[in-house]
Coordinates of C-alpha atoms in Angstrom, one line a residue:
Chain H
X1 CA 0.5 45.7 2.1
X2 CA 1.3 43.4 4.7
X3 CA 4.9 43.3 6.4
X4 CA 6.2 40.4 4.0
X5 CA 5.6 41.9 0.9
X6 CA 6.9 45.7 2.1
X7 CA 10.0 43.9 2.7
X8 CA 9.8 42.3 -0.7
X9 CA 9.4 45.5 -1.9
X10 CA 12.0 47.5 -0.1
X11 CA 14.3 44.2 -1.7
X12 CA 13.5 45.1 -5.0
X13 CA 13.1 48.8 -5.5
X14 CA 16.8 48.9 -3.6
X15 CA 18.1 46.1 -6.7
X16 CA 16.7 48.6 -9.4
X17 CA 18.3 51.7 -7.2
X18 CA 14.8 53.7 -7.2
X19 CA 16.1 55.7 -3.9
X20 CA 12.8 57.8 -3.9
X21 CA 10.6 54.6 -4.3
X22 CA 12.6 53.0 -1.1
X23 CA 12.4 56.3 0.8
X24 CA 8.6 56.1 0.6
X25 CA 8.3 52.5 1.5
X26 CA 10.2 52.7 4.6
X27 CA 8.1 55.8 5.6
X28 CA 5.3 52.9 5.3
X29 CA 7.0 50.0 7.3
X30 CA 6.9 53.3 10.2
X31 CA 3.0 54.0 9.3
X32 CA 2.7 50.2 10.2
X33 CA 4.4 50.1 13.0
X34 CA 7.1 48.1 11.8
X35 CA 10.0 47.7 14.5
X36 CA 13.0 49.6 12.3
X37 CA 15.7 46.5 13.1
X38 CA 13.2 44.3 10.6
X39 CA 13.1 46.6 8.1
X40 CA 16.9 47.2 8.0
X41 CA 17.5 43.6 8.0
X42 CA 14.6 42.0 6.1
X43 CA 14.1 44.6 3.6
X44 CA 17.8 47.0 3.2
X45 CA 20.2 44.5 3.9
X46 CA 18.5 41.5 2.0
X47 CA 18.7 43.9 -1.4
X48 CA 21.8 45.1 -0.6
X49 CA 23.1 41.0 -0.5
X50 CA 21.2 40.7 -3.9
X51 CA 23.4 43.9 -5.2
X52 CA 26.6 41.8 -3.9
X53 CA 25.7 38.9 -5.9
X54 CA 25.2 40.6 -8.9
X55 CA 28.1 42.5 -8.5
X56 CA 30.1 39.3 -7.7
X57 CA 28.5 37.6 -11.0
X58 CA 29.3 40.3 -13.1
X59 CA 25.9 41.3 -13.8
X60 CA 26.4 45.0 -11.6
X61 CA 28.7 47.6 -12.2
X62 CA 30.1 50.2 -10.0
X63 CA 27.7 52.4 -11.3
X64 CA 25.0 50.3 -9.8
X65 CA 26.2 49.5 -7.0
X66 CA 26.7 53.3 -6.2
X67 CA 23.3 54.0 -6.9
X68 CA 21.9 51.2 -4.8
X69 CA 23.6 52.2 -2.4
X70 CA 22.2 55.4 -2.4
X71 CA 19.0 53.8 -2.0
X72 CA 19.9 52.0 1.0
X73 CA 20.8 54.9 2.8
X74 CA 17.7 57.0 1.7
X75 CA 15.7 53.9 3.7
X76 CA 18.4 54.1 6.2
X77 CA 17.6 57.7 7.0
X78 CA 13.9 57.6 6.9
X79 CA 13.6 54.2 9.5
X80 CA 17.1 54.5 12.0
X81 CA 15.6 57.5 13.9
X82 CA 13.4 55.0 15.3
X83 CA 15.6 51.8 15.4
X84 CA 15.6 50.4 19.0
X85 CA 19.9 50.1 19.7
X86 CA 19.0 47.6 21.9
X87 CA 17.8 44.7 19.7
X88 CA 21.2 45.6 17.7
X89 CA 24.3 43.5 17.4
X90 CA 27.6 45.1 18.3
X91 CA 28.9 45.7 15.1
X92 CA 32.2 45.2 13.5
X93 CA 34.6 48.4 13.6
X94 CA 36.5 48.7 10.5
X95 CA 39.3 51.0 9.7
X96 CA 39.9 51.6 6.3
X97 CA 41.8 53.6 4.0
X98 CA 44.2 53.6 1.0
X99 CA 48.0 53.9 1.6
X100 CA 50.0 57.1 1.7
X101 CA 51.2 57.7 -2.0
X102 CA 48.2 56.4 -3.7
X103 CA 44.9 58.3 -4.3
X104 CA 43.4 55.7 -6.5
X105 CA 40.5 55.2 -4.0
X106 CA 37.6 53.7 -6.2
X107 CA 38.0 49.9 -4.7
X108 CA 38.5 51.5 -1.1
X109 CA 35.1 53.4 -1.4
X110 CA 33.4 50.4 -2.7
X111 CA 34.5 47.7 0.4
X112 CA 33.6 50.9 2.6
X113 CA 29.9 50.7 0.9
X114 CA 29.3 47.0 0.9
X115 CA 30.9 47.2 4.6
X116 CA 28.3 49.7 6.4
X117 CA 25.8 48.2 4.0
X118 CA 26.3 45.1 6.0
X119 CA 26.8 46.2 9.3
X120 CA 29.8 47.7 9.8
X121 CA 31.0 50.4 11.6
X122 CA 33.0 52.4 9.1
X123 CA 36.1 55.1 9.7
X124 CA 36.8 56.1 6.2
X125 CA 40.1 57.9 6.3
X126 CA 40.1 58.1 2.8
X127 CA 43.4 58.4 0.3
X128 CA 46.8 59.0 0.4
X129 CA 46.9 58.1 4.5
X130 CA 49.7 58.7 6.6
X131 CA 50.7 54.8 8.0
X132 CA 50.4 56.0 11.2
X133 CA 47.5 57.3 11.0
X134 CA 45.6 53.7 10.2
X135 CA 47.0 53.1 14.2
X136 CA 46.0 56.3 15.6
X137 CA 42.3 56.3 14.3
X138 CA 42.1 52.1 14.9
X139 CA 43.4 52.6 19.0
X140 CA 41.3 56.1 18.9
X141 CA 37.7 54.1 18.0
X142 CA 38.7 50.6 19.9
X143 CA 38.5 49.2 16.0
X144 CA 38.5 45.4 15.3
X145 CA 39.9 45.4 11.4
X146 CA 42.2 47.9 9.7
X147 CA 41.8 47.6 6.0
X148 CA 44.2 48.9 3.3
X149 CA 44.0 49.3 -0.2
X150 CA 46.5 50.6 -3.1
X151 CA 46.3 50.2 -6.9
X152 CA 50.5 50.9 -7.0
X153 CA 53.3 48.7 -6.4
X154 CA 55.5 51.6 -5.0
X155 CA 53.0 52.3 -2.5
X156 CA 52.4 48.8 -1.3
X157 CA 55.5 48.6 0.5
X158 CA 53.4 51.3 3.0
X159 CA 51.3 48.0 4.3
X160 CA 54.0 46.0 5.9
X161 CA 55.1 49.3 7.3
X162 CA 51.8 49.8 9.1
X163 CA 52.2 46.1 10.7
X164 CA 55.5 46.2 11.9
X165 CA 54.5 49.1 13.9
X166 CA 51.5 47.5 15.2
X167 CA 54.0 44.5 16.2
X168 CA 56.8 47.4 17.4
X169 CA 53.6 48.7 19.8
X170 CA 52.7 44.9 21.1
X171 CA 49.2 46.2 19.8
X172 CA 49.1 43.5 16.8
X173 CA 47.1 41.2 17.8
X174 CA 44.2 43.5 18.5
X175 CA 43.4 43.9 15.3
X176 CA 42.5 41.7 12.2
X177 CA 44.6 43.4 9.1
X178 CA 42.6 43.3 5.4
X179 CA 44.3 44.3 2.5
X180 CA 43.6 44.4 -1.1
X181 CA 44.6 46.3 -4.5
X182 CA 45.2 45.7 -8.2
X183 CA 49.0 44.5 -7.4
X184 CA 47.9 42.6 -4.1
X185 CA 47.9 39.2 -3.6
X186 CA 47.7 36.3 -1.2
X187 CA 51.4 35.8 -1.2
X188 CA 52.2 39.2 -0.9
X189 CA 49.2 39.2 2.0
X190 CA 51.3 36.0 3.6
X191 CA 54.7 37.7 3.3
X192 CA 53.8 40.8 5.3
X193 CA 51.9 38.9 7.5
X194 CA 48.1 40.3 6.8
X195 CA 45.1 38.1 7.9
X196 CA 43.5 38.4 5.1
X197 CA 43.5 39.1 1.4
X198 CA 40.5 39.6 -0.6
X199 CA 40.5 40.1 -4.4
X200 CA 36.9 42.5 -4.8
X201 CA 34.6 44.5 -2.7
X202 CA 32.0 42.1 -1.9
X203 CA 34.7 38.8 -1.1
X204 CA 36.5 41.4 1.3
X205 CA 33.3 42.2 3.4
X206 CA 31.9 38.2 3.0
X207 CA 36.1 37.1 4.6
X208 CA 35.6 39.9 7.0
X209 CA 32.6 39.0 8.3
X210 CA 33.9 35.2 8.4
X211 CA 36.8 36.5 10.3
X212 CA 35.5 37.7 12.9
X213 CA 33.1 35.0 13.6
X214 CA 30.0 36.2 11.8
X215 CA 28.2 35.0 8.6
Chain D
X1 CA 63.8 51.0 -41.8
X2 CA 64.1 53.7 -38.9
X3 CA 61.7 53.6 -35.6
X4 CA 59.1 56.4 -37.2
X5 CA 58.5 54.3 -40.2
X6 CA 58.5 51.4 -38.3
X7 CA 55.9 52.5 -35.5
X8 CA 53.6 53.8 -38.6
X9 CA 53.8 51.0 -41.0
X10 CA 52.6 48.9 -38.1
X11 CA 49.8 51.1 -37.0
X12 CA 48.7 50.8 -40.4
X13 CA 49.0 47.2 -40.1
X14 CA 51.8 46.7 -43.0
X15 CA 54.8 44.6 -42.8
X16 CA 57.8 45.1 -40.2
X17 CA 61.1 43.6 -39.5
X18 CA 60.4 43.1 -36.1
X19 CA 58.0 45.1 -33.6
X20 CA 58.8 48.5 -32.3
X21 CA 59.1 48.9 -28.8
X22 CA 57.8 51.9 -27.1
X23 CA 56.2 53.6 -24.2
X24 CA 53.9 56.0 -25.2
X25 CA 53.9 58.6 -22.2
X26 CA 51.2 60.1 -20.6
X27 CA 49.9 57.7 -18.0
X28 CA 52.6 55.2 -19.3
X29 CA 55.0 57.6 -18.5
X30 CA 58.9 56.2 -18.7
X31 CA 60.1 59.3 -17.3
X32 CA 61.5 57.2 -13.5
X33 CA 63.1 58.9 -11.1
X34 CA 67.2 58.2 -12.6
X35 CA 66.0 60.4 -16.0
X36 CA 63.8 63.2 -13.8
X37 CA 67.2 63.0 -11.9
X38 CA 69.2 64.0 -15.1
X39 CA 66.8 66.4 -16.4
X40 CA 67.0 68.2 -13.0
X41 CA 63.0 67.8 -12.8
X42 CA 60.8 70.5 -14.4
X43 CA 59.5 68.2 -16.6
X44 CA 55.5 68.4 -16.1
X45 CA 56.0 72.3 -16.1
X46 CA 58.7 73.3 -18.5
X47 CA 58.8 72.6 -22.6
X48 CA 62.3 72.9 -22.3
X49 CA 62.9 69.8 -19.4
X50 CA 59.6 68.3 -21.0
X51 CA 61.7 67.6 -24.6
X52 CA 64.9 66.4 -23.1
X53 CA 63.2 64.0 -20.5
X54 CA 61.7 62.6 -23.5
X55 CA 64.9 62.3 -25.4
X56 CA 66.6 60.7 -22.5
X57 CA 64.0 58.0 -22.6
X58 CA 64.4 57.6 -26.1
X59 CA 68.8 57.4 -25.6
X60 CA 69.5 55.7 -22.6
X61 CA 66.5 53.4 -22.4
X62 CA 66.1 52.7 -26.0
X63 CA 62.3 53.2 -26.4
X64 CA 61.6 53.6 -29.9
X65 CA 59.7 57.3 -29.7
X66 CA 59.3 60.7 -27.7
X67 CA 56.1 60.7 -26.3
X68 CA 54.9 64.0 -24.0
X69 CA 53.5 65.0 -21.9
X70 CA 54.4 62.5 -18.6
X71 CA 50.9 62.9 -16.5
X72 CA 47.0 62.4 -17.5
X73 CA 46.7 66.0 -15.7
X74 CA 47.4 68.7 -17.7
X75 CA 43.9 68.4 -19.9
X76 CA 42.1 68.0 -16.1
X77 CA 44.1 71.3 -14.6
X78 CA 42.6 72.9 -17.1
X79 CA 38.8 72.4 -16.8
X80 CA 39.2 73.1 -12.8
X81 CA 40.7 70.7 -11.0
X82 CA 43.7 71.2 -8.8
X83 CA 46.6 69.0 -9.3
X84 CA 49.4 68.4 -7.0
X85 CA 52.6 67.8 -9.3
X86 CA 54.4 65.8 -7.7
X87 CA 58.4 65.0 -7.5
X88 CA 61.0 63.1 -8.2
X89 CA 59.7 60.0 -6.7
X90 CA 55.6 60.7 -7.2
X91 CA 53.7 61.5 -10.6
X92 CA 51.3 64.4 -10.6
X93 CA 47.5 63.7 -9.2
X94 CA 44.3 65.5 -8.5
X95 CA 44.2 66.7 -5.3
X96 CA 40.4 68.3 -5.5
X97 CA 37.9 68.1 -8.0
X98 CA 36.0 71.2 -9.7
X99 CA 32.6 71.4 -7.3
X100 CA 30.8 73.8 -9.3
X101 CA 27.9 72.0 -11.3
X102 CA 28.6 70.1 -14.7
X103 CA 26.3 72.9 -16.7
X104 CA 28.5 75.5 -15.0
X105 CA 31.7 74.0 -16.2
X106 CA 30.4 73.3 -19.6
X107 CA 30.0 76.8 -19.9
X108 CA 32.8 77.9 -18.1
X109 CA 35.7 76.2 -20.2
X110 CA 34.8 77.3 -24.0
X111 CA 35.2 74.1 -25.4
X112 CA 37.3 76.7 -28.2
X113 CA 40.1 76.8 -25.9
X114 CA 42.8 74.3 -25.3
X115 CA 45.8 76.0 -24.6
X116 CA 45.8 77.1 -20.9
X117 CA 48.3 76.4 -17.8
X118 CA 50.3 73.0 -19.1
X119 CA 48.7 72.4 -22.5
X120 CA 50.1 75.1 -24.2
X121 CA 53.4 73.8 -22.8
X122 CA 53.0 70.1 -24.3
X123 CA 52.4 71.5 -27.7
X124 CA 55.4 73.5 -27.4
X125 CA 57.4 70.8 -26.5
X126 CA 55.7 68.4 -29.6
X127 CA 56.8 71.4 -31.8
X128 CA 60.4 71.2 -30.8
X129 CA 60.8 67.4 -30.8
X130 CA 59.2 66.9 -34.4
X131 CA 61.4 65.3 -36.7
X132 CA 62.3 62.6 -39.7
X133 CA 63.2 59.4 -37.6
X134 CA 61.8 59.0 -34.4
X135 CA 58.0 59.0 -34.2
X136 CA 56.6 61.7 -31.3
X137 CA 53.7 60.0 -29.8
X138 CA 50.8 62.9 -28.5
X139 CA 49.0 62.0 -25.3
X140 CA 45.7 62.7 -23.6
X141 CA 44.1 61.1 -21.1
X142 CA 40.4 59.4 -22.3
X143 CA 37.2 61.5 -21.5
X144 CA 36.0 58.9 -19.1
X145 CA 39.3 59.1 -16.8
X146 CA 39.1 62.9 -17.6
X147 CA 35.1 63.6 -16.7
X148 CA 35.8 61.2 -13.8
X149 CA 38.9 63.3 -12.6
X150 CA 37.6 66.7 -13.1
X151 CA 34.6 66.0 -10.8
X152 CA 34.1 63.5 -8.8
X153 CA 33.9 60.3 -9.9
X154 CA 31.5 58.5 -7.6
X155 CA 29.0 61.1 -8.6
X156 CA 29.9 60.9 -12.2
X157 CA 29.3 56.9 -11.9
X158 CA 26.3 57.8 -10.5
X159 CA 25.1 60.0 -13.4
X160 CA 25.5 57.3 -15.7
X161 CA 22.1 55.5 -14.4
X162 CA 20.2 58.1 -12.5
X163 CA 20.6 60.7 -15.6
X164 CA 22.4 59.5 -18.4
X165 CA 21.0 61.8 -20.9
X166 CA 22.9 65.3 -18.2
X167 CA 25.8 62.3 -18.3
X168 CA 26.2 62.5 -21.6
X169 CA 26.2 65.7 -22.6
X170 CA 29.2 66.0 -20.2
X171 CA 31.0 63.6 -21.7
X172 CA 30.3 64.9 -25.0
X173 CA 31.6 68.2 -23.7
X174 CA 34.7 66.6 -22.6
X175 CA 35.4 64.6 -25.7
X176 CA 34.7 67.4 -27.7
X177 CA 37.4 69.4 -25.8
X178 CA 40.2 66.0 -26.2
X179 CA 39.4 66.3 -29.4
X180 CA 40.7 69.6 -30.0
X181 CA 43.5 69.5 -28.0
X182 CA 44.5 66.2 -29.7
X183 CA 44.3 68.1 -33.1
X184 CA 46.6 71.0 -31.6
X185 CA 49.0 68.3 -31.3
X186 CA 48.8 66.9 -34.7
X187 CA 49.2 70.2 -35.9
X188 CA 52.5 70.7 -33.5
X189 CA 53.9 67.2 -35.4
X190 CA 52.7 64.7 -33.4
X191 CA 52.9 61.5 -35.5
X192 CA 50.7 59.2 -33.2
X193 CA 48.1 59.7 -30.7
X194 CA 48.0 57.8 -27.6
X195 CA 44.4 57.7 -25.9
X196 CA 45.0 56.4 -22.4
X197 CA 41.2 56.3 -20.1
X198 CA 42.2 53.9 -17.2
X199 CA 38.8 54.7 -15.5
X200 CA 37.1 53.4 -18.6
X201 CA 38.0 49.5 -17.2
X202 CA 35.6 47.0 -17.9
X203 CA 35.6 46.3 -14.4
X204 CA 34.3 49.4 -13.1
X205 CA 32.1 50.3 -16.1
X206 CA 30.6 47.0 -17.3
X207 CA 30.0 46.0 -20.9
X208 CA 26.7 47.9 -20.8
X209 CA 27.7 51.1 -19.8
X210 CA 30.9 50.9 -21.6
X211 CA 29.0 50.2 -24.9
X212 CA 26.7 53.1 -24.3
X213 CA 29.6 56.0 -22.5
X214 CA 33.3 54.6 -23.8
X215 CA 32.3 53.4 -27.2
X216 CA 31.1 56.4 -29.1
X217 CA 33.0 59.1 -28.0
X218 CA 36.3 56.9 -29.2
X219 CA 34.6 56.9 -32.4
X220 CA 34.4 60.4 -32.8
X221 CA 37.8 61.1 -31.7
X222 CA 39.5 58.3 -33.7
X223 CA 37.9 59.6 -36.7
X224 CA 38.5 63.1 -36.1
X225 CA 42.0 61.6 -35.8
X226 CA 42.2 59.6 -38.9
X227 CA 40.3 62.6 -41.1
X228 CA 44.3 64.3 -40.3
X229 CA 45.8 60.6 -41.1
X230 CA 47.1 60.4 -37.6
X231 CA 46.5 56.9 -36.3
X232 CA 45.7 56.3 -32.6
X233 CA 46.8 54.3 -30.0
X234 CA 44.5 53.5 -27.2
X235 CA 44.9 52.0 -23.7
X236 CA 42.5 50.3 -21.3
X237 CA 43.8 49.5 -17.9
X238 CA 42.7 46.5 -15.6
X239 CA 41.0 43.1 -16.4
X240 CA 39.3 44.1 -20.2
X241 CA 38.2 41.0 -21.3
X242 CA 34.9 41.5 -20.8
X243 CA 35.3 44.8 -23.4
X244 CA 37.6 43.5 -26.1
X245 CA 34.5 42.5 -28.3
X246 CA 33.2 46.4 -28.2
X247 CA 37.1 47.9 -28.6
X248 CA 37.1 46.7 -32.3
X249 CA 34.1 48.9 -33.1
X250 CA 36.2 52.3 -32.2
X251 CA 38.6 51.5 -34.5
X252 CA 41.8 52.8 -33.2
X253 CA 44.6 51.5 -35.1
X254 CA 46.1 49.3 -31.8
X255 CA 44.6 48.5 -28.2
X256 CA 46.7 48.7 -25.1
X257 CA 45.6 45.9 -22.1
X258 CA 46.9 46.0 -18.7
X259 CA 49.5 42.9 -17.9
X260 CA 45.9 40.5 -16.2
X261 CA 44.9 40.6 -20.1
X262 CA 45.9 37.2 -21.7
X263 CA 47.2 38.7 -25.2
X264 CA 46.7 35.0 -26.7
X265 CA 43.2 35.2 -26.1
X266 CA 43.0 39.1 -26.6
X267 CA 44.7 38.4 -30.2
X268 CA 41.9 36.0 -31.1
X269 CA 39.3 38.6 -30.4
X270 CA 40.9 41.9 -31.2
X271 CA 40.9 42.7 -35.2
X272 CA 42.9 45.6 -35.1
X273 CA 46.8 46.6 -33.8
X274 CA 47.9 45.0 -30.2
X275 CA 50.1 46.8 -28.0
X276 CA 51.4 45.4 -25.0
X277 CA 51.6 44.1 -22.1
X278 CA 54.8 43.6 -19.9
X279 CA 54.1 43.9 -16.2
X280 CA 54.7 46.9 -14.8
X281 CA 55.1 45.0 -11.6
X282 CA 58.0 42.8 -12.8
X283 CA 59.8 45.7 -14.7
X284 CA 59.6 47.3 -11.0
X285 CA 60.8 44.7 -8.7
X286 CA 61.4 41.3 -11.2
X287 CA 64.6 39.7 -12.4
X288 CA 65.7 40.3 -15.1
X289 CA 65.1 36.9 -16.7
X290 CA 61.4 36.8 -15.2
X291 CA 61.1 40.3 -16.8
X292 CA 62.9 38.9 -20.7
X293 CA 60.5 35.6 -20.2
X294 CA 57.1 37.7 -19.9
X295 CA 58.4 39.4 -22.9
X296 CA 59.3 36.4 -25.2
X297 CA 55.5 35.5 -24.7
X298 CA 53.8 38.5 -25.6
X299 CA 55.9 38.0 -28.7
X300 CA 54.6 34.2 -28.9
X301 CA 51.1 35.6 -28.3
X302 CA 52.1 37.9 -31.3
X303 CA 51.6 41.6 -30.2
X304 CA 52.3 44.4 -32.9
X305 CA 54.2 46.6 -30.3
X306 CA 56.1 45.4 -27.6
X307 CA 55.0 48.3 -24.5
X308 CA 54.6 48.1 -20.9
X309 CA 51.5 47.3 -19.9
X310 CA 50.0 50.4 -17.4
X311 CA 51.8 52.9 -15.7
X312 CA 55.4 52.5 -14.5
X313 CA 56.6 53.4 -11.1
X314 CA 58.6 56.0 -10.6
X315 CA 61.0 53.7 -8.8
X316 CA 61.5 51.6 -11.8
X317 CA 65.0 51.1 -12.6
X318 CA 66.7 52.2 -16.2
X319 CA 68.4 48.6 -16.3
X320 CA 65.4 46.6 -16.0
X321 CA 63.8 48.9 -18.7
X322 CA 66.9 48.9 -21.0
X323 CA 66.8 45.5 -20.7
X324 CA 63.6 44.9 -22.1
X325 CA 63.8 47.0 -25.1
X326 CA 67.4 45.2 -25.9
X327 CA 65.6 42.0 -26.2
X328 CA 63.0 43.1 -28.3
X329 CA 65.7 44.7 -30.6
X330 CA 67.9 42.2 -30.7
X331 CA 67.9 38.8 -28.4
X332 CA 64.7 37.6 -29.6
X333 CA 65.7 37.9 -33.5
X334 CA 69.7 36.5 -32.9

């Protein structure tokens, strides 16, 4: 199979989540000699944009997505032993988490997916997270975005809290702040002074990447 | 005509003088911090705080029923997840899911047996609140929201396409347990049952999957349901447009849609009962015009039973609740 269609392949097991059938393929793009960076991008990350836009057009599911996902990583694992760091990009640092009060944590997990999926380097500090510690992790790994996510109006109070503390720490403007959630929206984004507001998993990573200069 | 006849004339879908208002419990839990304040709290773990809570809600709020328990945890604490209860100000979650293997569980939690830890405490409390004139609404928490919370739900999500054959078996294991619990409540004089599955959102599911692992296991348990006469309320949260075709083939006798569900359009489409959908949002933090306003539509849009549309905060205020069940007995009809 020549490199072309191996990508193809790689594309289209990943879309119909066979994670064995991607695990074996990558293992041949490394019998070829394949360089791992044209794998990742030509083969993993193009199904994993096809898995966005069927997710954005309705056609995908979170159980898909999950399970594609799973596939990507299995590919991941086999070819990034051997990926020269060199010929990478500096990625995007993302902080994410859902407020303190709230475990509802499905939406969170899903950005975090698509995220890495596209590059991203992603600190999940998972539910129910102390405001402050959105600041301590983002200052601890030099991060460029903090994301937050809650389903609950009580709890969405938590993401003005965390800027005003970035803005009491003259620290605000070193990082981009995304937030998202069933009660969420851009005017609630403009009144506490978010960059950016983004309504489902795969708009929030497209915005991010916009954001910070890279589509 | 008193609020039990008036609930269950229209959940059989006869005539009423005006629709009931009500808040079922369980997920939609009007229990806010002001009543847990006056019952002096207690009321996820006592029958005793558990009845007057609920009578609270019915006196000083006005809605028309006594619905128990106030959580969707009690059925998951008891197939091995831990639940963190809560207070005053938060409702109880799961803090960790059961890790042992879905076979294991299965055989661990004899389907036979649905009485442990809190269960045993809701029935109690059904038992004492029974009566002539106000309907007491059972609730239990769906088996998709209750598979997804005993174990973890990614994994579960999962299942559904790498092995939906070991997926459903689970669920059927789960449904089959809701199903018995549900009946314990009939039998302890619940009038209604409320079938609340959050997880079960078209927007996470899909039609597909929702077809194939929501659709007939609500069958089963709305029959089992109906086979005692009881008729069942259930509740989908989030955006269910995509779903409202497949929720007339379960049959319950009214649907529940979060407040993003336009009930004009949903009453076009749904055949049976519609239940809903004031914002929980508003009811929180709106005015109280913006609050009456939201109301007067779902009227226009000609819902059976006036309800709010997911799960309140705690923080919600006792005014802004009176005041929509005030205009639903009486402003809207003056």
């Amino acid at each position: 199979m020549d490199k072309e269609t191996l990508f193809r392949e790689i594309s289209h097991a990943l879309v119909e989540f066979e994670v064995e059938k991607v695990a074996e393929l990558a293992e041949q793009t490394l019998l070829q000699n394949i360089p791992a960076f044209e794998t990742i991008t030509e083969g993993l990350v193009t199904g994993m944009k096809e898995v966005s836009r069927l997710f954005e057009e309705e056609e995908y599911f979170l159980p898909e997505v999950l399970m594609c996902s799973d596939a990507f990583n299995a590919g991941l694992e086999v070819v990034n032993p051997h990926l020269d760091k060199a010929s990478l990009e500096k990625p995007i640092k993302m902080v994410i988490g859902v407020v303190e009060g709230d475990t509802h944590d499905i939406g969170k997990n899903l950005v975090g997916i698509l995220s890495g999926a596209s590059g991203f380097e992603v600190y999940d500090l998972g539910r129910d997270v102390p405001l402050d510690r959105f600041i301590e992790k983002a200052e601890e790994v030099e991060s460029d975005m903090i994301c937050m996510s809650t389903l609950m109006t009580t709890t969405m109070d938590g993401m003005k809290t965390v800027i005003d503390r970035l803005i009491e720490r003259n620290i605000r403007d070193k990082y981009k702040v995304l937030i998202g959630g069933g009660p969420i929206s851009q005017t609630f984004c403009d009144k506490i002074g978010a960059d950016l507001y983004a309504n489902d998993a795969s708009s929030a990573v497209r915005k991010a990447k916009e954001l910070m200069g890279r589509v | 005509m008193n609020e039990k006849e008036r609930l269950l004339n229209v959940l059989k879908g006869d005539r009423v003088d005006r629709p009931p208002v009500i808040c079922p419990g369980g997920m939609m839990s009007a229990c806010v911090t002001e009543i847990s304040d006056q019952v002096g709290g207690g009321h996820h773990t006592s029958s005793k705080a558990m009845v007057s809570a609920a009578r609270k809600i019915n006196e000083l709020i006005g809605f028309e029923n006594y619905g128990v328990p106030f959580c969707l945890t009690s059925e998951v604490e008891a197939l091995g997840a831990c639940v963190n209860l809560g207070d005053n100000l938060i409702e109880p979650r799961i803090t960790r899911y059961n890790d042992k293997s879905l076979e294991v569980i299965m055989e661990t939690y004899s389907p036979n047996e649905v009485t442990p830890v809190r269960m045993g405490i809701v029935l109690e409390a059904i038992r004492e609140l029974r009566n002539s004139r106000v309907p007491v609404i059972g609730n239990i928490s769906g088996h998709i929201s209750t598979a997804t919370s005993v174990v973890d739900p990614l994994e579960m999500f999962k299942l559904l396409r790498r092995d939906p054959e070991r997926a459903a078996r689970f669920m059927a294991f789960i449904n089959d347990y809701l199903i018995r619990y549900a009946l314990k409540m009939v039998k302890a004089g619940a009038d209604v049952i409320s079938i609340s599955d959050p997880t079960a959102t078209g927007e996470i599911l899909g039609p597909r999957n929702f077809q194939k692992f929501a659709v007939p296991y609500y069958q089963n348990i709305i029959k089992a349901l109906h086979q005692e006469g009881i008729p069942v309320i259930l509740h989908i949260c989030g955006n269910a447009s995509n779903i409202v075709a497949a929720l007339n083939e379960v049959e319950a006798n009214a649907v529940s849609f979060d407040s993003i569900v336009n009930m004009k359009t949903a009453r076009e489409k749904v055949k049976t009962g519609l239940m809903g959908n004031v914002s929980t949002q508003l009811l929180h933090t709106g005015e109280r015009e913006k609050i009456l306003s939201i109301i007067r539509n779902a009227l226009h849009s000609e819902v059976d039973i006036v309800a709010p549309a997911c799960g309140l905060s705690m923080a919600t205020s006792v005014s802004n609740l009176k005041a929509m069940t005030d205009y639903v007995k009486e402003g809207y009809y003056k």
